[in-house]
Coordinates of C-alpha atoms in Angstrom, one line a residue:
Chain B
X1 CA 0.0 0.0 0.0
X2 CA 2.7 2.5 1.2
X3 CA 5.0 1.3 -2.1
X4 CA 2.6 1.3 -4.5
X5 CA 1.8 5.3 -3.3
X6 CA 5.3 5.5 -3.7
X7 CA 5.9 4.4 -6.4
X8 CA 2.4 6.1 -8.3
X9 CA 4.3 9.6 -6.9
X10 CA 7.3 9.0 -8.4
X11 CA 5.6 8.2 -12.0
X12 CA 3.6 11.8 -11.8
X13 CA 6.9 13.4 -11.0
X14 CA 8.8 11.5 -13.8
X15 CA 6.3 12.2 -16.6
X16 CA 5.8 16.3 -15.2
X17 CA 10.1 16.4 -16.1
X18 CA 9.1 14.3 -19.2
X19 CA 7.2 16.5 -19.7
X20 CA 9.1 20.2 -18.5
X21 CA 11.9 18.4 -21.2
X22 CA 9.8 17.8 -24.6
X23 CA 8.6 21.4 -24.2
X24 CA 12.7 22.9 -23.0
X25 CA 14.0 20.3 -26.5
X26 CA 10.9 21.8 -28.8
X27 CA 8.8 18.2 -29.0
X28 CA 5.8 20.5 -27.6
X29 CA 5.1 24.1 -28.1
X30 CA 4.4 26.0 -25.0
X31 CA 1.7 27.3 -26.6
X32 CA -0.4 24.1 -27.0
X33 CA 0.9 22.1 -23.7
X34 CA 2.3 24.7 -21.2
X35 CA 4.8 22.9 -19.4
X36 CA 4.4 22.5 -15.7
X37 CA 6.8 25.4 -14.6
X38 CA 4.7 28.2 -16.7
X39 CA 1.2 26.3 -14.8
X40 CA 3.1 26.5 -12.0
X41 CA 3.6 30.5 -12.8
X42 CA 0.0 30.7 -13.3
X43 CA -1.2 29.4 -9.9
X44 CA 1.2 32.4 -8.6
X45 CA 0.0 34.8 -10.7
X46 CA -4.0 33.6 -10.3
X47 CA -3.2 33.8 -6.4
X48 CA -1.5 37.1 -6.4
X49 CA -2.9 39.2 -9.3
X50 CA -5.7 37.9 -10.5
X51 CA -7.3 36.9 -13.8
X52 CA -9.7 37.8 -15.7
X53 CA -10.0 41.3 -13.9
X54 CA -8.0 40.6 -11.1
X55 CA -10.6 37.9 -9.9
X56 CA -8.2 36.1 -7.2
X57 CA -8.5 31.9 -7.7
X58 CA -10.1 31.9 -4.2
X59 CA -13.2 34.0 -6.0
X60 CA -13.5 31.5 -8.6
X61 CA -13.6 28.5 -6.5
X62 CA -15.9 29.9 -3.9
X63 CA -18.1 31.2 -6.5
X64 CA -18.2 27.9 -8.5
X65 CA -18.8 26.1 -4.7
X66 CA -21.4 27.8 -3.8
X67 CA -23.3 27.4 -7.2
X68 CA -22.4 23.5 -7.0
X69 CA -23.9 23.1 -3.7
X70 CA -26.9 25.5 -4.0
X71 CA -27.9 23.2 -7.4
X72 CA -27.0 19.8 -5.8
X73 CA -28.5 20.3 -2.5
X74 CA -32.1 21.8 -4.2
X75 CA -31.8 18.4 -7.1
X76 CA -31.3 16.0 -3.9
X77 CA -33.7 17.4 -1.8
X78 CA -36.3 17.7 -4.7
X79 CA -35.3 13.8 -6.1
X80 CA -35.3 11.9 -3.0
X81 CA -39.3 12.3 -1.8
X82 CA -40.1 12.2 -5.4
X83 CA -37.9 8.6 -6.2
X84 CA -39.4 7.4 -2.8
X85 CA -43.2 8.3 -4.2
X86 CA -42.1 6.5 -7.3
X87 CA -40.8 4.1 -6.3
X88 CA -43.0 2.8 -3.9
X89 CA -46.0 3.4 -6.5
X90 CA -45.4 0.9 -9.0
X91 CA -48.2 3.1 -11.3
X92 CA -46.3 6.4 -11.2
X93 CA -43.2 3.9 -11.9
X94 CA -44.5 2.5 -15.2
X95 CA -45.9 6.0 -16.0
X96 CA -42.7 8.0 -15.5
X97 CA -39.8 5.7 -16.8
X98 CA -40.6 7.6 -21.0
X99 CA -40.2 10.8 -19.0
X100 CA -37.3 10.0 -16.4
X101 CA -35.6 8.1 -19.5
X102 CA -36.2 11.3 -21.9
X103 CA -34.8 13.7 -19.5
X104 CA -31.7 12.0 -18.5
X105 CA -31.0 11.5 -22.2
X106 CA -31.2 15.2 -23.0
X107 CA -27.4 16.7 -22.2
X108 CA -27.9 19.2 -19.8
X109 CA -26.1 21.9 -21.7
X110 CA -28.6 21.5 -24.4
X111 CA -31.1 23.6 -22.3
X112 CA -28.6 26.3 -21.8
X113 CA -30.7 28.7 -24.5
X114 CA -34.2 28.0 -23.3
X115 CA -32.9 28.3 -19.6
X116 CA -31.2 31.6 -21.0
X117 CA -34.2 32.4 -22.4
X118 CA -36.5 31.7 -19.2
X119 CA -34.4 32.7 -16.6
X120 CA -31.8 35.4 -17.8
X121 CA -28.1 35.0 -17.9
X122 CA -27.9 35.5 -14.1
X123 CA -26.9 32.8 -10.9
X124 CA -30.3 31.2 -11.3
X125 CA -29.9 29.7 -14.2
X126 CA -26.3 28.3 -13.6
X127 CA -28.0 26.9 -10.4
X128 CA -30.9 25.5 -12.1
X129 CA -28.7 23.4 -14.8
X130 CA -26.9 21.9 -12.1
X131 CA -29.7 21.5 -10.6
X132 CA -31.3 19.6 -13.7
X133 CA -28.3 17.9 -14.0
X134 CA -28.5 16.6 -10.5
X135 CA -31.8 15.9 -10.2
X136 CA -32.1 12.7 -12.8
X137 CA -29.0 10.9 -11.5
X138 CA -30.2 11.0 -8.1
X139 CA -33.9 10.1 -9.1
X140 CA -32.8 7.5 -10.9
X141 CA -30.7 5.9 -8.2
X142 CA -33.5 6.7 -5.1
X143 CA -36.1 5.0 -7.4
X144 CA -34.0 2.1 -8.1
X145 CA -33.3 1.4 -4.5
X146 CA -36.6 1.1 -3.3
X147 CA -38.2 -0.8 -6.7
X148 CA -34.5 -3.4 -5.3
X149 CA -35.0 -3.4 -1.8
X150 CA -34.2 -7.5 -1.0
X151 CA -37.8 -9.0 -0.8
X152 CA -36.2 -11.3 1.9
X153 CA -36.4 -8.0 3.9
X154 CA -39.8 -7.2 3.2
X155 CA -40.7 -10.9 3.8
X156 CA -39.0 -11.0 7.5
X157 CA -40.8 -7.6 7.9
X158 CA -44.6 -8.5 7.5
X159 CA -43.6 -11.6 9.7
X160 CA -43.0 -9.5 12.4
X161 CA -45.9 -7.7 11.8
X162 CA -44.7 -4.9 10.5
X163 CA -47.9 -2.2 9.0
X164 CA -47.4 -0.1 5.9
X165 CA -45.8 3.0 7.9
X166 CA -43.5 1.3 9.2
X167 CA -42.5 -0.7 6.5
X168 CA -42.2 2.2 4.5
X169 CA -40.2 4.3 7.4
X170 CA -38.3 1.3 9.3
X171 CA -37.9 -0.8 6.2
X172 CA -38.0 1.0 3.1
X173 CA -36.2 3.8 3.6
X174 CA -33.4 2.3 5.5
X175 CA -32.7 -0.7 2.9
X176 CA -32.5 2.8 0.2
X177 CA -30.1 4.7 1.9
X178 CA -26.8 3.0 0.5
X179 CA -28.3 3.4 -3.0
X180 CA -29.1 7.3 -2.5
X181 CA -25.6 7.6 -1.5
X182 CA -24.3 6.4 -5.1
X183 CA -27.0 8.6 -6.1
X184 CA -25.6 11.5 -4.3
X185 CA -22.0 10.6 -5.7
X186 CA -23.0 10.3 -9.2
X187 CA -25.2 13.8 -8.9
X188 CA -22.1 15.1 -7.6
X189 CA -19.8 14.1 -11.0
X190 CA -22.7 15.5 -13.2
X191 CA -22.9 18.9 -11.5
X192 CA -19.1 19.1 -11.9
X193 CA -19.5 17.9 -15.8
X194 CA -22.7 20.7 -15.8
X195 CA -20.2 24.0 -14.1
X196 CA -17.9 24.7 -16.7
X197 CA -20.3 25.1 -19.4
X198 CA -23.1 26.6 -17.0
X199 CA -20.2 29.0 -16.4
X200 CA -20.0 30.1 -19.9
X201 CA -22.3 32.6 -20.2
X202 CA -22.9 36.2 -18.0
X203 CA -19.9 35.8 -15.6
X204 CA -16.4 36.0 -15.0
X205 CA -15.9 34.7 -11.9
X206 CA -16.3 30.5 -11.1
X207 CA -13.5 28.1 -12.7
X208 CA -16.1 27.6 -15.9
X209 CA -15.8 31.1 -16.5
X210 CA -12.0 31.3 -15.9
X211 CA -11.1 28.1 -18.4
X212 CA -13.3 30.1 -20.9
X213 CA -12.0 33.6 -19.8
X214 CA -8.4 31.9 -20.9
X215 CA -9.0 30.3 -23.9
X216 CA -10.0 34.4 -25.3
X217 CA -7.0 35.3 -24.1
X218 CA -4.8 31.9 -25.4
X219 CA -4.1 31.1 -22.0
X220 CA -3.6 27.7 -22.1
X221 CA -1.3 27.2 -18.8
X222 CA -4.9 29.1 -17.0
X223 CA -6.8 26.8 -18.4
X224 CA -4.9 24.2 -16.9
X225 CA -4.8 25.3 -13.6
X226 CA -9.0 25.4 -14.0
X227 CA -9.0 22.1 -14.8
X228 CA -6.7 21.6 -12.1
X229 CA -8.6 23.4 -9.5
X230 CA -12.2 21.6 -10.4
X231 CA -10.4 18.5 -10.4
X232 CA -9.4 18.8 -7.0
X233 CA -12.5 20.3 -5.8
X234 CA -14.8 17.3 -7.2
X235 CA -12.2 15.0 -5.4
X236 CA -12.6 16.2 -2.4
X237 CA -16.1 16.9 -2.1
X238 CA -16.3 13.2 -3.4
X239 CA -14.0 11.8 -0.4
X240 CA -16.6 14.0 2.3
X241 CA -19.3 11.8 1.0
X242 CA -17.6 9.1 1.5
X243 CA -16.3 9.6 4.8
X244 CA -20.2 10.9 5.5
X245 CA -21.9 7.7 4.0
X246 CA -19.1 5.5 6.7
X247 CA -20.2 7.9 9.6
X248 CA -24.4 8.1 8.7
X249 CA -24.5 4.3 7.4
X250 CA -21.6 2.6 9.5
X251 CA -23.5 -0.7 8.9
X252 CA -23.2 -0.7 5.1
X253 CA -19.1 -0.9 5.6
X254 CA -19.1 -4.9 5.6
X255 CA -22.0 -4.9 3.3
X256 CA -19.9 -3.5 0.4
X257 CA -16.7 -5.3 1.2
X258 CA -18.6 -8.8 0.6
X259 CA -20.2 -7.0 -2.6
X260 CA -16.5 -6.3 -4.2
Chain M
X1 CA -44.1 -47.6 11.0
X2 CA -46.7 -45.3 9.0
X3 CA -47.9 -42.8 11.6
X4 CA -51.6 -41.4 11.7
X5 CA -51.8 -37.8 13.2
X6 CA -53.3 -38.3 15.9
X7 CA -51.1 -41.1 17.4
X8 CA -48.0 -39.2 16.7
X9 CA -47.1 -37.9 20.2
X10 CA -49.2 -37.2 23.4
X11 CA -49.8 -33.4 22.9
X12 CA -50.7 -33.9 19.5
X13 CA -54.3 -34.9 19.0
X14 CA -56.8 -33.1 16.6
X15 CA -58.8 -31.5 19.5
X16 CA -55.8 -29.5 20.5
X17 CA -55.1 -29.2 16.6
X18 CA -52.8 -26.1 16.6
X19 CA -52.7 -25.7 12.6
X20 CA -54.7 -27.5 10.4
X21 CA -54.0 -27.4 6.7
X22 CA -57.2 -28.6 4.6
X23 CA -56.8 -29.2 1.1
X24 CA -54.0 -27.5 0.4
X25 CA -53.0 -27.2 -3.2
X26 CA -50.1 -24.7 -4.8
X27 CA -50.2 -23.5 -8.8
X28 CA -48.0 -21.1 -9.6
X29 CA -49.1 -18.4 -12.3
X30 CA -46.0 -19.0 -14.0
X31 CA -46.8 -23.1 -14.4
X32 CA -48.1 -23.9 -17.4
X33 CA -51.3 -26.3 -17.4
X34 CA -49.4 -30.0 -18.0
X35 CA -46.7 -29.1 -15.0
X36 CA -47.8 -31.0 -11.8
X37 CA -48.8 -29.0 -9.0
X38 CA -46.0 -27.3 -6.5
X39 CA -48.6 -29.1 -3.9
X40 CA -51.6 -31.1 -4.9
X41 CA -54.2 -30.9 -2.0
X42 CA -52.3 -31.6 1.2
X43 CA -53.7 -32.4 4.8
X44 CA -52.1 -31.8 7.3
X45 CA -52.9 -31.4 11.4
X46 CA -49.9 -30.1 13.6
X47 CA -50.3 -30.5 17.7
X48 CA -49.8 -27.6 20.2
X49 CA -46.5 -27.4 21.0
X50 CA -45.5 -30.3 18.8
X51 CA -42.4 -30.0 16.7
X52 CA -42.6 -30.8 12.9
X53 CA -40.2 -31.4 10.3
X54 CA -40.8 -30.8 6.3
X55 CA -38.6 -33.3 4.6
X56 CA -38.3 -33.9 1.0
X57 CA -36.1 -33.4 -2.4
X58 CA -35.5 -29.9 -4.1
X59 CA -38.5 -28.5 -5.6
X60 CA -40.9 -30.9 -3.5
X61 CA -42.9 -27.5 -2.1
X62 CA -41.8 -27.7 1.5
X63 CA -40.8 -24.7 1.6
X64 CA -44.2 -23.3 -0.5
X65 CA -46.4 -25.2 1.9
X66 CA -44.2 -23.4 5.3
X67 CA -44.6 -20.2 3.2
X68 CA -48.3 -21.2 3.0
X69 CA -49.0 -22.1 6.6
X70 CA -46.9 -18.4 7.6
X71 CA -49.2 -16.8 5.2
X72 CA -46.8 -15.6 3.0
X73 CA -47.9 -17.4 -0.1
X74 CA -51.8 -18.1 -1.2
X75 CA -53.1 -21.3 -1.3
X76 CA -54.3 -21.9 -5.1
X77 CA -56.8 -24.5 -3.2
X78 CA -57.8 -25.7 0.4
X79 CA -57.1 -23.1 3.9
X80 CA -54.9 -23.3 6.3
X81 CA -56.4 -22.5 10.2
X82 CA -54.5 -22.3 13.2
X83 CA -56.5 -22.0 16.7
X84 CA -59.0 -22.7 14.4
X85 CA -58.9 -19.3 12.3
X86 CA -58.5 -19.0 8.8
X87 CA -54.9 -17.8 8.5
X88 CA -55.0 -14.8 6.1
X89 CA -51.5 -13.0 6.4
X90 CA -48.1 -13.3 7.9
X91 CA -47.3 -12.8 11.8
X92 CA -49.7 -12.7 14.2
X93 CA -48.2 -15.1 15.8
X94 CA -46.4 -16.8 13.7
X95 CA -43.0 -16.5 13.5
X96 CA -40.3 -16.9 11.1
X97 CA -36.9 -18.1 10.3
X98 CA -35.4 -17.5 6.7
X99 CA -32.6 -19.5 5.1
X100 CA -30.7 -16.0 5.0
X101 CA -30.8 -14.6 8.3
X102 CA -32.9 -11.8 7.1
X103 CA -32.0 -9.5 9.5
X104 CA -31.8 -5.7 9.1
X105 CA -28.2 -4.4 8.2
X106 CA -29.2 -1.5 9.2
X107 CA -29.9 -2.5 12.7
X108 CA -27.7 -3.7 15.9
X109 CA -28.5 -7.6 16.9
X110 CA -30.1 -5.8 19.6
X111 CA -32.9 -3.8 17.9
X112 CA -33.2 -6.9 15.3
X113 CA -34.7 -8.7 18.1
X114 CA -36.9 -5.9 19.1
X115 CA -38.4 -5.0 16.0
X116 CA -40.9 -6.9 16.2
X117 CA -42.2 -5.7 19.7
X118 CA -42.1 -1.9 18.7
X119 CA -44.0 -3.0 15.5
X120 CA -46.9 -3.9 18.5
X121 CA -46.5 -0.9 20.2
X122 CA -44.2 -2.4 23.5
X123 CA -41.9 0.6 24.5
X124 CA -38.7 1.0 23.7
X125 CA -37.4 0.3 27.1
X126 CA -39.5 -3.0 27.1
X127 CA -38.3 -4.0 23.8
X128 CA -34.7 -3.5 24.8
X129 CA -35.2 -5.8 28.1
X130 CA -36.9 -8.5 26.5
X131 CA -34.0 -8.7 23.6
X132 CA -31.6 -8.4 26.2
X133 CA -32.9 -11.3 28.0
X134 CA -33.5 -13.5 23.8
X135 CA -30.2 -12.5 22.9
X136 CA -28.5 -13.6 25.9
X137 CA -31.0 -17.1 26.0
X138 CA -29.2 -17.9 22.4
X139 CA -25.6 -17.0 24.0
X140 CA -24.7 -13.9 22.3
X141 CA -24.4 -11.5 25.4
X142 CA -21.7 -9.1 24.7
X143 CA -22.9 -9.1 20.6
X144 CA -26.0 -6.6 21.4
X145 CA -25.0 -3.8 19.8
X146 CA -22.8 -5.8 17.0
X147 CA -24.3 -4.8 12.7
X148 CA -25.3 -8.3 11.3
X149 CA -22.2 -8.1 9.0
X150 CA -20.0 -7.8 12.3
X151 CA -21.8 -11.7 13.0
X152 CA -20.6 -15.0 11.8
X153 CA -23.4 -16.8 9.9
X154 CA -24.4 -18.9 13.0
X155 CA -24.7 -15.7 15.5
X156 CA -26.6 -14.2 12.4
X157 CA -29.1 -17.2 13.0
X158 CA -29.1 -17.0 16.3
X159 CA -30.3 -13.1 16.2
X160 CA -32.6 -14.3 13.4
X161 CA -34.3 -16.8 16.1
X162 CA -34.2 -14.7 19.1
X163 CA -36.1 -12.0 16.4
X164 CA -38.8 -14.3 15.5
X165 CA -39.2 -15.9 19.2
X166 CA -39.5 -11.7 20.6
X167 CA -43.0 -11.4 20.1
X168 CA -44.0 -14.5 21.6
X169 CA -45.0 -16.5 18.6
X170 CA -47.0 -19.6 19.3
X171 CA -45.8 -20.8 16.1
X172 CA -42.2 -20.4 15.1
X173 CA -41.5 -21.7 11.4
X174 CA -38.4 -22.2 10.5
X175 CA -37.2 -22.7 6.4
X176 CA -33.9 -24.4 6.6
X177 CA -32.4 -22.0 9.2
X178 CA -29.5 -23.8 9.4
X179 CA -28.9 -24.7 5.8
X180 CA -26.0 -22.1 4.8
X181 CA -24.5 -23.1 8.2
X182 CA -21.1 -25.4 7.9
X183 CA -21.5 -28.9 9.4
X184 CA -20.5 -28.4 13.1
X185 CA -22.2 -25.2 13.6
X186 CA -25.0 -26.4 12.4
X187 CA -25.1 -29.8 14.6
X188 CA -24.2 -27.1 17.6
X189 CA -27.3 -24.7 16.0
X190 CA -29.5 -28.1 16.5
X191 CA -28.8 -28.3 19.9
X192 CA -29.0 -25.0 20.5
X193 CA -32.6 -24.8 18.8
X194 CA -33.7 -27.7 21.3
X195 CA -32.3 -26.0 24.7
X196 CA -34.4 -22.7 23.3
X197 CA -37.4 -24.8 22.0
X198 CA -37.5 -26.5 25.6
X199 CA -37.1 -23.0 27.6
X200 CA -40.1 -21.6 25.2
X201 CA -42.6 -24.0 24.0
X202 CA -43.9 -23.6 20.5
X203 CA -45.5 -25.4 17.9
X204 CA -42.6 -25.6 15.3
X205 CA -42.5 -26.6 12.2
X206 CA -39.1 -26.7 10.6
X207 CA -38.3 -27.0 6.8
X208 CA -35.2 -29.4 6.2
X209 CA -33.4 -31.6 3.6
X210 CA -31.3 -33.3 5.9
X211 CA -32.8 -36.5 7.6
X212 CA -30.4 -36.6 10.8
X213 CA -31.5 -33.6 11.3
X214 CA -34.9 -34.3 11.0
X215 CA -34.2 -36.3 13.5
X216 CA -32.6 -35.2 16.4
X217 CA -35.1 -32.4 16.0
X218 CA -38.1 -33.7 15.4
X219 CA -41.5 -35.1 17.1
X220 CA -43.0 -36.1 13.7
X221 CA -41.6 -35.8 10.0
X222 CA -43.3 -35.3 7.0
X223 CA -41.8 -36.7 4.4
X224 CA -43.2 -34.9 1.0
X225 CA -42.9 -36.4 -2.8
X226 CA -42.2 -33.6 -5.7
X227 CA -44.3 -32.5 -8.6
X228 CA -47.1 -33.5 -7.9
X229 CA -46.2 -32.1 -4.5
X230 CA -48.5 -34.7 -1.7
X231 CA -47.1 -36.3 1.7
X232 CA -45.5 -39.4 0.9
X233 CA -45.1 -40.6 4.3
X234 CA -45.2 -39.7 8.0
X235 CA -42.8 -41.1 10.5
X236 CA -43.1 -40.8 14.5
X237 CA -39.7 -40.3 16.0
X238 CA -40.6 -41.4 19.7
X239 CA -37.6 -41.4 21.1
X240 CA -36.6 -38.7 24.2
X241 CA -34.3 -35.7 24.4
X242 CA -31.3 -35.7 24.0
X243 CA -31.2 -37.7 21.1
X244 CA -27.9 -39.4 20.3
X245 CA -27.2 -39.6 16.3
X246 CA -25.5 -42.6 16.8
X247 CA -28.3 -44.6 18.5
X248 CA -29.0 -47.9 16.3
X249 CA -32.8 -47.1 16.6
X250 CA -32.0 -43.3 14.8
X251 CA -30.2 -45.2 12.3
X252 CA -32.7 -47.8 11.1
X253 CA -35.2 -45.1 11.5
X254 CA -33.0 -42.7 9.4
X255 CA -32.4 -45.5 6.6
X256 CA -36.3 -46.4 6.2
X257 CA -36.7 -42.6 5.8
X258 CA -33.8 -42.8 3.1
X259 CA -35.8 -45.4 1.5
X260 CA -39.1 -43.9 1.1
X261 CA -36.8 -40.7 -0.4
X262 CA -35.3 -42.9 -3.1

């Protein structure tokens, strides 16, 4: 475990000089594939000076957090009662799959001109295409984890005599958790897929807005260093869940490990 | 050494008939017309406090006709009554052991055992003495608060047990509970199901494929043929508790059993 860290560091460090060479011998233009000492420049300068308009890299990645969260949290909050409803019903189930299929099928970024053209150019509409985004990977996942909770379950329940309430509260909901957790994982990769382009239009601040900002200006190394930044945000917003899913659902540890 | 109901032990004559299945017969929807019934009109009268066994092949509707008598499944024919009621759902007071323990991930061993109480309203404080008390009757003290994952499969049967024995059941039915068990935990499960059994009377009736099982358990076995699912046979096993498996008695009775299976 240790070694194998090791020896994964070493690799990134060898193909970053790989890399610092090809550009130093002329293999790769600067311009096309900034080598890491000129990303590294950019960090400085994105953490001193500011760009675009002296927007600090601590604006953009509070700005583009706070529009994450404010979309995720309203999708999850919106998805789970609604999956719950459908997929306890098994009518609204058969009646919704066209539409649940048809809207996760439609890219996101497809709505940008009618959400544009609804809601303005302003922080609403970035929120609501996370938001949209969101919303259809968690349904999907809190509707499949009640339609599979393991009938054994159910069986063992109405043994114990066990009414609809409670099956639904003590029973139901429990066996779903675990699934609205991969739910809330896989919402969380789609809002990060949904920023940069949501970012695109009426704003300069957020990391969408700075890759695009850069790529005006042929700022390739900037874009980078976006990239890098959402990259490292998603991760670790990612690893909270995680570490939130062990804390909230400590029962589900063994669970998984016989799964793998 | 064919048995008729009512001779099979003292406790066990019709007027103290605990269950009485009438007629029972099992189609499933997914049969088509020229398969032989799952079960093709079964009779069956089980004693207070007696303790049955189910035995027959794979696929000879034991474990539909246990699902039947729990009120899990519908009979396609015939009624099942117990006290003399028609049975129309699961629980009231019947209670149940899966194959698969069954229990709640989600839940300690501890508030496994309980559910069933709060589901009838007993407080939680109650509920938490009584499964103290289950838990430590089949020797897990100290595992209370364990997640079924943090159980070996035997302790997970033994919570499963304790869970279905919480609410006071006067039936406990029991589908091969200790099937997924390795040989010597189960043989130690066996015992352990007769030192609980003898602590808490029920009427049991236990769904197995193993004969010696059978019995060491067992007051009475029902042996079933498959497709078309009837009772081929009942055998009395009138010897006391503890029963040794090596008595020559158990072994002759085990080989005519063996017989009638073949």
């Amino acid at each position: 475990m240790r070694n194998s860290r090791i020896i994964g560091g070493l690799t990134l460090i060898f193909l970053l000089v790989l890399w610092q060479l090809a550009v130093t011998w002329g293999f790769l233009k600067p311009f096309q594939f900034p080598p890491p000492s000129r990303i590294g420049g950019a960090v400085v300068e994105l953490a001193t000076k500011g760009f675009p308009n002296n927007q600090h890299i601590w604006t953009h990645v509070g700005v583009t957090l706070w529009r994450i969260i404010q979309g995720y949290v309203l999708a999850i909050t919106v998805a789970i009662p609604i999956g719950l409803l459908i997929g306890t019903v098994a009518v609204l189930d058969k009646l919704t799959l066209p539409i649940i299929t048809f809207g996760r099928s439609v890219a996101t970024l497809s709505l940008l001109p009618l959400v544009i053209i609804w809601f303005g150019t302003g922080e609403l509409t970035k929120v609501l295409l996370i938001a949209y985004g969101c919303f259809w990977a968690m349904l999907s996942n809190v509707i499949a984890g009640v339609k599979y909770v393991d009938p054994v379950m159910i069986r063992a329940a109405r043994t114990l005599d066990t009414g609809r309430l409670r099956m639904f509260v003590k029973v139901v909901v429990p066996a779903t958790l675990p699934r609205m957790f991969v739910g809330a994982r896989m919402a969380l990769g789609v809002g990060f897929m949904v920023i940069v382009g949501a970012e695109m239009i009426g704003t300069i601040q957020g990391l969408g807005a700075l890759i695009m900002e850069a790529r005006t200006f042929y700022r390739s190394d900037i874009t980078i260093v976006g990239m890098l930044f959402i990259g490292i945000l998603g991760f670790s917003i990612s690893t909270g869940l995680s570490w939130l899913e062990t804390v909230l659902l400590p029962w589900n540890k063994g669970l998984e490990e016989v799964r793998r | 050494m064919m048995a008729d109901t009512a001779a099979s032990t003292g406790s066990s004559n019709p007027a103290t008939a605990k269950i009485d299945v009438r007629g029972v017969s099992k189609r499933y929807a997914t049969d088509d017309a020229n398969t032989p019934p799952v079960l093709d009109d079964i009779d069956l009268t089980i004693g207070d406090n007696e303790f049955v066994t189910l035995v027959g092949r794979s696929g000879c509707g034991k474990t539909t006709l246990l699902n039947i008598i729990g009120g899990l499944v519908e009979p396609s024919h015939g009624d099942i009554s117990v006290n003399g009621r028609l049975v129309t759902g699961p629980g009231e007071g019947k209670g149940m052991v899966f194959q698969q323990h069954a229990l709640f991930p989600w839940l300690t061993a501890l508030h496994n055992v309980g559910f069933g109480c709060r589901n009838n309203g007993v407080s939680a404080a109650e509920s938490d003495r009584i499964s103290r008390q289950l838990i430590e009757l089949v020797g897990l003290q100290g595992f209370e608060d364990k997640y079924p994952t943090e159980l070996s499969g035997g302790m997970q049967q033994r919570v499963a047990i304790a869970r279905a024995l919480a609410t006071d059941p006067e039936i406990l039915l029991m589908d091969e509970p200790f099937g997924a068990l390795d040989e010597l935990t189960r043989l130690e499960m066996q015992d352990e199901l007769l030192r609980v059994w003898s602590a808490h009377k029920k009427t049991v009736v236990f769904v197995t494929h193993s004969i010696s099982e059978a019995l060491v358990l067992s007051d009475r076995i029902i042996l079933l043929a498959a497709r078309p699912g009837r009772i081929r046979r009942e055998f009395i096993v009138p010897f006391p508790r503890p029963r040794q498996r090596t008595d020559p008695q158990m072994i002759a009775l085990y080989d005519e059993i063996w017989r009638n299976l073949a």
